PDB file of C-alpha atoms and ligand atoms in Angstrom:
ATOM      1  CA  UNK A 991     125.685 157.153 151.077  1.00 96.00           C
ATOM      2  CA  UNK A 992     124.322 154.179 149.131  1.00 98.00           C
ATOM      3  CA  UNK A 993     123.690 150.826 150.790  1.00 98.00           C
ATOM      4  CA  UNK A 994     122.295 147.653 149.267  1.00 98.00           C
ATOM      5  CA  UNK A 995     120.751 145.018 151.497  1.00 98.00           C
ATOM      6  CA  UNK A 996     119.010 141.674 151.460  1.00 97.00           C
ATOM      7  CA  UNK A 997     118.790 138.959 148.832  1.00 98.00           C
ATOM      8  CA  UNK A 998     117.655 139.215 145.237  1.00 98.00           C
ATOM      9  CA  UNK A 999     114.967 136.964 143.796  1.00 98.00           C
ATOM     10  CA  UNK A1000     115.349 135.709 140.250  1.00 98.00           C
ATOM     11  CA  UNK A1001     112.033 134.586 138.815  1.00 98.00           C
ATOM     12  CA  UNK A1002     111.620 131.106 137.389  1.00 97.00           C
ATOM     13  CA  UNK A1003     107.889 131.609 136.788  1.00 96.00           C
ATOM     14  CA  UNK A1004     105.218 133.824 138.428  1.00 97.00           C
ATOM     15  CA  UNK A1005     105.286 131.822 141.675  1.00 97.00           C
ATOM     16  CA  UNK A1006     108.868 130.541 141.989  1.00 97.00           C
ATOM     17  CA  UNK A1007     112.304 132.085 142.215  1.00 98.00           C
ATOM     18  CA  UNK A1008     115.981 131.471 142.915  1.00 97.00           C
ATOM     19  CA  UNK A1009     117.002 133.306 146.080  1.00 97.00           C
ATOM     20  CA  UNK A1010     119.090 132.990 149.221  1.00 95.00           C
ATOM     21  CA  UNK A1011     118.735 133.211 153.003  1.00 93.00           C
ATOM     22  CA  UNK A1012     119.929 136.819 153.440  1.00 93.00           C
ATOM     23  CA  UNK A1013     117.711 138.660 155.952  1.00 93.00           C
ATOM     24  CA  UNK A1014     118.929 142.193 155.185  1.00 95.00           C
ATOM     25  CA  UNK A1015     119.660 142.799 158.893  1.00 94.00           C
ATOM     26  CA  UNK A1016     123.281 143.854 158.342  1.00 94.00           C
ATOM     27  CA  UNK A1017     122.459 146.321 155.557  1.00 96.00           C
ATOM     28  CA  UNK A1018     119.543 147.857 157.440  1.00 97.00           C
ATOM     29  CA  UNK A1019     121.711 148.235 160.564  1.00 96.00           C
ATOM     30  CA  UNK A1020     124.365 149.951 158.418  1.00 97.00           C
ATOM     31  CA  UNK A1021     121.770 152.329 156.970  1.00 98.00           C
ATOM     32  CA  UNK A1022     120.710 153.269 160.499  1.00 98.00           C
ATOM     33  CA  UNK A1023     124.307 153.669 161.706  1.00 97.00           C
ATOM     34  CA  UNK A1024     125.275 155.980 158.832  1.00 97.00           C
ATOM     35  CA  UNK A1025     122.058 157.971 159.219  1.00 97.00           C
ATOM     36  CA  UNK A1026     122.848 158.475 162.903  1.00 96.00           C
ATOM     37  CA  UNK A1027     126.263 159.829 161.865  1.00 95.00           C
ATOM     38  CA  UNK A1028     124.491 162.456 159.739  1.00 95.00           C
ATOM     39  CA  UNK A1029     124.612 160.855 156.288  1.00 96.00           C
ATOM     40  CA  UNK A1030     121.848 161.083 153.709  1.00 96.00           C
ATOM     41  CA  UNK A1031     121.204 157.430 152.980  1.00 98.00           C
ATOM     42  CA  UNK A1032     119.711 155.657 149.984  1.00 98.00           C
ATOM     43  CA  UNK A1033     118.915 152.048 150.865  1.00 98.00           C
ATOM     44  CA  UNK A1034     118.323 149.715 147.934  1.00 98.00           C
ATOM     45  CA  UNK A1035     116.586 146.730 149.491  1.00 98.00           C
ATOM     46  CA  UNK A1036     115.878 143.305 148.047  1.00 98.00           C
ATOM     47  CA  UNK A1037     112.785 141.400 149.242  1.00 98.00           C
ATOM     48  CA  UNK A1038     113.119 141.480 153.048  1.00 97.00           C
ATOM     49  CA  UNK A1039     110.782 141.768 156.018  1.00 95.00           C
ATOM     50  CA  UNK A1040     112.792 144.603 157.646  1.00 96.00           C
ATOM     51  CA  UNK A1041     111.247 147.905 158.712  1.00 97.00           C
ATOM     52  CA  UNK A1042     112.986 151.003 157.342  1.00 97.00           C
ATOM     53  CA  UNK A1043     114.932 152.671 160.182  1.00 96.00           C
ATOM     54  CA  UNK A1044     113.709 156.147 161.072  1.00 94.00           C
ATOM     55  CA  UNK A1045     115.403 159.288 159.801  1.00 95.00           C
ATOM     56  CA  UNK A1046     116.935 160.462 156.585  1.00 93.00           C
ATOM     57  CA  UNK A1047     116.748 157.169 154.678  1.00 97.00           C
ATOM     58  CA  UNK A1048     115.330 156.854 151.184  1.00 98.00           C
ATOM     59  CA  UNK A1049     114.381 153.195 150.692  1.00 98.00           C
ATOM     60  CA  UNK A1050     114.073 151.794 147.176  1.00 98.00           C
ATOM     61  CA  UNK A1051     112.644 148.281 146.982  1.00 98.00           C
ATOM     62  CA  UNK A1052     113.859 145.955 144.258  1.00 98.00           C
ATOM     63  CA  UNK A1053     113.344 142.275 143.522  1.00 98.00           C
ATOM     64  CA  UNK A1054     115.993 141.052 141.088  1.00 98.00           C
ATOM     65  CA  UNK A1055     119.718 141.556 140.517  1.00 98.00           C
ATOM     66  CA  UNK A1056     118.837 143.425 137.323  1.00 98.00           C
ATOM     67  CA  UNK A1057     116.612 145.885 139.223  1.00 98.00           C
ATOM     68  CA  UNK A1058     119.311 146.385 141.875  1.00 98.00           C
ATOM     69  CA  UNK A1059     121.885 147.001 139.144  1.00 98.00           C
ATOM     70  CA  UNK A1060     119.642 149.688 137.578  1.00 98.00           C
ATOM     71  CA  UNK A1061     119.254 151.529 140.894  1.00 98.00           C
ATOM     72  CA  UNK A1062     122.967 151.354 141.770  1.00 98.00           C
ATOM     73  CA  UNK A1063     123.913 152.578 138.295  1.00 98.00           C
ATOM     74  CA  UNK A1064     121.539 155.518 138.727  1.00 98.00           C
ATOM     75  CA  UNK A1065     122.477 156.462 142.325  1.00 98.00           C
ATOM     76  CA  UNK A1066     126.214 155.704 142.457  1.00 98.00           C
ATOM     77  CA  UNK A1067     127.446 158.831 140.602  1.00 97.00           C
ATOM     78  CA  UNK A1068     125.860 161.048 143.320  1.00 96.00           C
ATOM     79  CA  UNK A1069     127.301 158.921 146.124  1.00 97.00           C
ATOM     80  CA  UNK A1070     130.364 159.302 148.351  1.00 96.00           C
ATOM     81  CA  UNK A1071     130.260 155.807 149.814  1.00 97.00           C
ATOM     82  CA  UNK A1072     128.718 152.599 148.442  1.00 98.00           C
ATOM     83  CA  UNK A1073     128.402 149.601 150.748  1.00 98.00           C
ATOM     84  CA  UNK A1074     127.187 146.499 148.893  1.00 98.00           C
ATOM     85  CA  UNK A1075     125.928 144.293 151.679  1.00 97.00           C
ATOM     86  CA  UNK A1076     123.257 142.676 149.491  1.00 98.00           C
ATOM     87  CA  UNK A1077     123.543 138.983 148.721  1.00 96.00           C
ATOM     88  CA  UNK A1078     123.014 139.376 144.991  1.00 98.00           C
ATOM     89  CA  UNK A1079     122.140 136.205 143.094  1.00 98.00           C
ATOM     90  CA  UNK A1080     125.000 135.245 140.804  1.00 97.00           C
ATOM     91  CA  UNK A1081     122.736 133.411 138.365  1.00 98.00           C
ATOM     92  CA  UNK A1082     119.245 134.048 137.005  1.00 98.00           C
ATOM     93  CA  UNK A1083     116.982 131.872 134.838  1.00 97.00           C
ATOM     94  CA  UNK A1084     117.605 132.454 131.161  1.00 96.00           C
ATOM     95  CA  UNK A1085     113.945 132.513 130.260  1.00 93.00           C
ATOM     96  CA  UNK A1086     111.547 133.151 133.143  1.00 94.00           C
ATOM     97  CA  UNK A1087     108.211 131.516 132.234  1.00 93.00           C
ATOM     98  CA  UNK A1088     105.173 133.762 131.842  1.00 95.00           C
ATOM     99  CA  UNK A1089     102.808 131.089 133.140  1.00 94.00           C
ATOM    100  CA  UNK A1090     103.202 128.802 136.108  1.00 94.00           C
ATOM    101  CA  UNK A1091     105.153 125.677 135.238  1.00 93.00           C
ATOM    102  CA  UNK A1092     102.784 122.744 135.656  1.00 92.00           C
ATOM    103  CA  UNK A1093     103.670 119.368 137.068  1.00 89.00           C
ATOM    104  CA  UNK A1094     102.553 117.715 133.890  1.00 89.00           C
ATOM    105  CA  UNK A1095     104.917 119.899 131.830  1.00 86.00           C
ATOM    106  CA  UNK A1096     108.061 118.180 130.699  1.00 84.00           C
ATOM    107  CA  UNK A1097     110.270 120.663 132.582  1.00 75.00           C
ATOM    108  CA  UNK A1098     113.526 119.167 133.808  1.00 81.00           C
ATOM    109  CA  UNK A1099     116.323 121.600 133.194  1.00 89.00           C
ATOM    110  CA  UNK A1100     116.629 125.163 134.372  1.00 92.00           C
ATOM    111  CA  UNK A1101     118.977 127.104 132.167  1.00 95.00           C
ATOM    112  CA  UNK A1102     120.782 129.965 133.910  1.00 97.00           C
ATOM    113  CA  UNK A1103     122.754 133.034 132.936  1.00 98.00           C
ATOM    114  CA  UNK A1104     125.179 135.073 135.059  1.00 98.00           C
ATOM    115  CA  UNK A1105     123.890 138.313 136.532  1.00 98.00           C
ATOM    116  CA  UNK A1106     125.962 141.500 136.348  1.00 98.00           C
ATOM    117  CA  UNK A1107     128.467 141.823 139.187  1.00 97.00           C
ATOM    118  CA  UNK A1108     127.133 145.126 140.518  1.00 98.00           C
ATOM    119  CA  UNK A1109     130.140 145.811 142.734  1.00 97.00           C
ATOM    120  CA  UNK A1110     132.595 145.289 139.851  1.00 97.00           C
ATOM    121  CA  UNK A1111     130.442 147.608 137.747  1.00 98.00           C
ATOM    122  CA  UNK A1112     130.666 150.272 140.493  1.00 98.00           C
ATOM    123  CA  UNK A1113     134.457 149.645 140.707  1.00 96.00           C
ATOM    124  CA  UNK A1114     134.711 150.542 137.027  1.00 96.00           C
ATOM    125  CA  UNK A1115     132.517 153.660 137.448  1.00 96.00           C
ATOM    126  CA  UNK A1116     134.394 154.816 140.570  1.00 96.00           C
ATOM    127  CA  UNK A1117     135.807 158.362 140.581  1.00 96.00           C
ATOM    128  CA  UNK A1118     138.387 159.858 142.998  1.00 93.00           C
ATOM    129  CA  UNK A1119     136.717 160.640 146.308  1.00 92.00           C
ATOM    130  CA  UNK A1120     134.306 157.701 146.125  1.00 96.00           C
ATOM    131  CA  UNK A1121     134.679 154.847 148.586  1.00 96.00           C
ATOM    132  CA  UNK A1122     133.605 151.318 147.744  1.00 97.00           C
ATOM    133  CA  UNK A1123     132.984 148.624 150.350  1.00 98.00           C
ATOM    134  CA  UNK A1124     132.003 145.054 149.577  1.00 97.00           C
ATOM    135  CA  UNK A1125     131.253 141.932 151.538  1.00 96.00           C
ATOM    136  CA  UNK A1126     132.641 138.471 150.928  1.00 94.00           C
ATOM    137  CA  UNK A1127     130.912 135.319 152.004  1.00 88.00           C
ATOM    138  CA  UNK A1128     133.299 132.423 151.936  1.00 87.00           C
ATOM    139  CA  UNK A1129     133.371 128.838 153.104  1.00 85.00           C
ATOM    140  CA  UNK A1130     136.933 127.951 152.004  1.00 89.00           C
ATOM    141  CA  UNK A1131     140.261 129.801 151.405  1.00 92.00           C
ATOM    142  CA  UNK A1132     138.564 132.757 153.036  1.00 92.00           C
ATOM    143  CA  UNK A1133     141.348 135.358 153.287  1.00 93.00           C
ATOM    144  CA  UNK A1134     142.826 134.565 149.901  1.00 94.00           C
ATOM    145  CA  UNK A1135     139.437 134.759 148.156  1.00 94.00           C
ATOM    146  CA  UNK A1136     138.443 137.950 149.987  1.00 95.00           C
ATOM    147  CA  UNK A1137     141.747 139.661 149.058  1.00 96.00           C
ATOM    148  CA  UNK A1138     141.223 138.623 145.456  1.00 95.00           C
ATOM    149  CA  UNK A1139     137.751 140.209 145.481  1.00 95.00           C
ATOM    150  CA  UNK A1140     139.214 143.409 147.040  1.00 96.00           C
ATOM    151  CA  UNK A1141     141.650 143.779 144.130  1.00 96.00           C
ATOM    152  CA  UNK A1142     139.483 142.503 141.287  1.00 95.00           C
ATOM    153  CA  UNK A1143     136.459 144.613 142.194  1.00 94.00           C
ATOM    154  CA  UNK A1144     138.654 147.706 142.920  1.00 94.00           C
ATOM    155  CA  UNK A1145     137.344 148.067 146.482  1.00 97.00           C
ATOM    156  CA  UNK A1146     138.629 150.198 149.341  1.00 96.00           C
ATOM    157  CA  UNK A1147     137.558 147.589 151.844  1.00 97.00           C
ATOM    158  CA  UNK A1148     136.046 144.125 151.951  1.00 97.00           C
ATOM    159  CA  UNK A1149     134.208 142.689 154.941  1.00 96.00           C
ATOM    160  CA  UNK A1150     134.788 138.970 155.212  1.00 94.00           C
ATOM    161  CA  UNK A1151     131.983 136.887 156.686  1.00 87.00           C
ATOM    162  CA  UNK A1152     132.891 133.327 157.368  1.00 74.00           C
ATOM    163  CA  UNK A1153     130.107 130.785 157.394  1.00 75.00           C
ATOM    164  CA  UNK A1154     132.472 128.647 159.487  1.00 73.00           C
ATOM    165  CA  UNK A1155     132.142 130.997 162.470  1.00 74.00           C
ATOM    166  CA  UNK A1156     129.271 130.147 164.806  1.00 73.00           C
ATOM    167  CA  UNK A1157     126.954 133.169 165.188  1.00 72.00           C
ATOM    168  CA  UNK A1158     128.016 134.646 161.854  1.00 72.00           C
ATOM    169  CA  UNK A1159     126.169 134.947 158.574  1.00 67.00           C
ATOM    170  CA  UNK A1160     122.577 134.789 157.403  1.00 71.00           C
ATOM    171  CA  UNK A1161     119.582 135.294 159.651  1.00 70.00           C
ATOM    172  CA  UNK A1162     121.440 135.666 162.959  1.00 81.00           C
ATOM    173  CA  UNK A1163     121.482 138.875 165.035  1.00 85.00           C
ATOM    174  CA  UNK A1164     125.248 138.599 165.443  1.00 88.00           C
ATOM    175  CA  UNK A1165     128.160 138.529 163.050  1.00 88.00           C
ATOM    176  CA  UNK A1166     131.894 137.957 163.178  1.00 91.00           C
ATOM    177  CA  UNK A1167     133.892 139.674 160.470  1.00 94.00           C
ATOM    178  CA  UNK A1168     137.380 140.462 159.274  1.00 95.00           C
ATOM    179  CA  UNK A1169     137.935 143.875 157.693  1.00 97.00           C
ATOM    180  CA  UNK A1170     140.475 143.909 154.892  1.00 97.00           C
ATOM    181  CA  UNK A1171     141.793 147.055 153.197  1.00 95.00           C
ATOM    182  CA  UNK A1172     144.752 147.432 150.805  1.00 91.00           C
ATOM    183  CA  UNK A1173     147.231 147.438 153.697  1.00 88.00           C
ATOM    184  CA  UNK A1174     145.364 146.605 156.850  1.00 91.00           C
ATOM    185  CA  UNK A1175     143.493 143.648 158.302  1.00 95.00           C
ATOM    186  CA  UNK A1176     141.413 143.582 161.488  1.00 95.00           C
ATOM    187  CA  UNK A1177     139.756 140.535 163.000  1.00 94.00           C
ATOM    188  CA  UNK A1178     136.757 141.700 164.982  1.00 95.00           C
ATOM    189  CA  UNK A1179     135.139 139.659 167.754  1.00 93.00           C
ATOM    190  CA  UNK A1180     131.523 138.455 167.602  1.00 92.00           C
ATOM    191  CA  UNK A1181     129.219 141.484 167.870  1.00 93.00           C
ATOM    192  CA  UNK A1182     125.534 142.167 167.361  1.00 93.00           C
ATOM    193  CA  UNK A1183     124.803 143.377 163.847  1.00 91.00           C
ATOM    194  CA  UNK A1184     123.681 146.740 165.269  1.00 94.00           C
ATOM    195  CA  UNK A1185     126.967 147.184 167.164  1.00 96.00           C
ATOM    196  CA  UNK A1186     128.957 145.945 164.192  1.00 96.00           C
ATOM    197  CA  UNK A1187     127.214 148.389 161.851  1.00 97.00           C
ATOM    198  CA  UNK A1188     128.043 151.331 164.138  1.00 97.00           C
ATOM    199  CA  UNK A1189     131.696 150.285 164.468  1.00 97.00           C
ATOM    200  CA  UNK A1190     131.961 149.652 160.746  1.00 97.00           C
ATOM    201  CA  UNK A1191     130.430 153.026 159.847  1.00 97.00           C
ATOM    202  CA  UNK A1192     132.976 154.757 162.121  1.00 96.00           C
ATOM    203  CA  UNK A1193     135.825 152.676 160.687  1.00 96.00           C
ATOM    204  CA  UNK A1194     134.837 153.585 157.115  1.00 95.00           C
ATOM    205  CA  UNK A1195     134.632 157.298 157.872  1.00 93.00           C
ATOM    206  CA  UNK A1196     137.641 157.542 160.230  1.00 91.00           C
ATOM    207  CA  UNK A1197     140.083 155.092 158.668  1.00 85.00           C
ATOM    208  CA  UNK A1198     139.155 154.983 154.991  1.00 86.00           C
ATOM    209  CA  UNK A1199     138.059 158.552 154.349  1.00 86.00           C
ATOM    210  CA  UNK A1200     139.468 160.976 156.956  1.00 85.00           C
ATOM    211  CA  UNK A1201     142.898 159.423 157.525  1.00 76.00           C
ATOM    212  CA  UNK A1202     143.514 156.892 154.765  1.00 64.00           C
ATOM    213  CA  UNK A1203     146.327 154.507 155.604  1.00 57.00           C
TER     214      UNK A1203
HETATM  215  N1  CTP B 607     127.984 141.181 144.349  1.00 62.98           N
HETATM  216  C1  CTP B 607     127.479 142.049 143.405  1.00 62.98           C
HETATM  217  N2  CTP B 607     126.847 141.544 142.298  1.00 62.98           N
HETATM  218  C2  CTP B 607     126.731 140.214 142.117  1.00 62.98           C
HETATM  219  C3  CTP B 607     127.254 139.318 143.097  1.00 62.98           C
HETATM  220  C4  CTP B 607     127.882 139.842 144.200  1.00 62.98           C
HETATM  221  O1  CTP B 607     127.583 143.268 143.565  1.00 62.98           O
HETATM  222  N3  CTP B 607     126.111 139.755 141.031  1.00 62.98           N
HETATM  223  C5  CTP B 607     128.676 141.761 145.542  1.00 62.98           C
HETATM  224  C6  CTP B 607     128.048 141.431 146.881  1.00 62.98           C
HETATM  225  O2  CTP B 607     127.107 142.416 147.241  1.00 62.98           O
HETATM  226  C7  CTP B 607     129.248 141.449 147.808  1.00 62.98           C
HETATM  227  C8  CTP B 607     130.404 141.034 146.922  1.00 62.98           C
HETATM  228  O3  CTP B 607     129.966 141.216 145.572  1.00 62.98           O
HETATM  229  O4  CTP B 607     129.507 142.736 148.323  1.00 62.98           O
HETATM  230  C9  CTP B 607     130.891 139.636 147.080  1.00 62.98           C
HETATM  231  O5  CTP B 607     129.844 138.735 146.989  1.00 62.98           O
HETATM  232  P1  CTP B 607     130.121 137.165 147.129  1.00 62.98           P
HETATM  233  O6  CTP B 607     128.837 136.428 146.954  1.00 62.98           O
HETATM  234  O7  CTP B 607     130.967 136.885 148.336  1.00 62.98           O
HETATM  235  O8  CTP B 607     131.084 136.881 145.927  1.00 62.98           O
HETATM  236  P2  CTP B 607     130.943 136.791 144.380  1.00 62.98           P
HETATM  237  O9  CTP B 607     131.688 137.948 143.810  1.00 62.98           O
HETATM  238  O10 CTP B 607     129.507 136.636 143.988  1.00 62.98           O
HETATM  239  O11 CTP B 607     131.790 135.488 144.075  1.00 62.98           O
HETATM  240  P3  CTP B 607     131.558 133.964 144.535  1.00 62.98           P
HETATM  241  O12 CTP B 607     130.076 133.789 144.730  1.00 62.98           O
HETATM  242  O13 CTP B 607     132.107 133.177 143.398  1.00 62.98           O
HETATM  243  O14 CTP B 607     132.350 133.782 145.816  1.00 62.98           O
END
């Protein structure tokens, strides 16, 4: 079982980065839930202040999208289930500066390049018997965009987070999600992230793996 969690930080210079507000709570709760179900868990964590849950969890800390990509590439072939709950940065500075950018420098434009879409990469590597779950964070055309990501990234399931739902999203202890598979959609009520992780872990094992529908 491989889970990614938290944000990634893309360095601009030694003291600044591009990042996002992901707390890692959902991914860490998922790691705990799967561990409690008996899975051997590898948790690839971006820079977060979360404590590793107890039990059979191998935590690998990474900073950037590139480092996360390297770990997923390495671990995915030995994995039955990958859940990408990390909020991976889509763009990284083209040329991170070795020295701190000074105020007096004539620095006005930050040039960016796209990071690798790690989930799409895993979709391409996927072998029969492997299950791939992604998250989608949307603010508009939510269902349509999430379904598109399900197909394009070759996922078995996508978990749609809507930033329009109060109590859902970054930083909170609760989340409200819609689970979308190839031929099923479930709107779940607001739950704590711990409760949600347990229900989601059971859903993945029972509905995606044991009795695929
Ligand atoms: N993801 C990834 N690698 C990236 C960006 C995203 O693996 N470089 C994964 C996330 O972990 C998540 C899923 O892709 O499981 C969807 O992330 P999201 O930010 O909703 O969508 P993007 O594919 O990045 O597209 P957009 O930002 O344009 O909505």
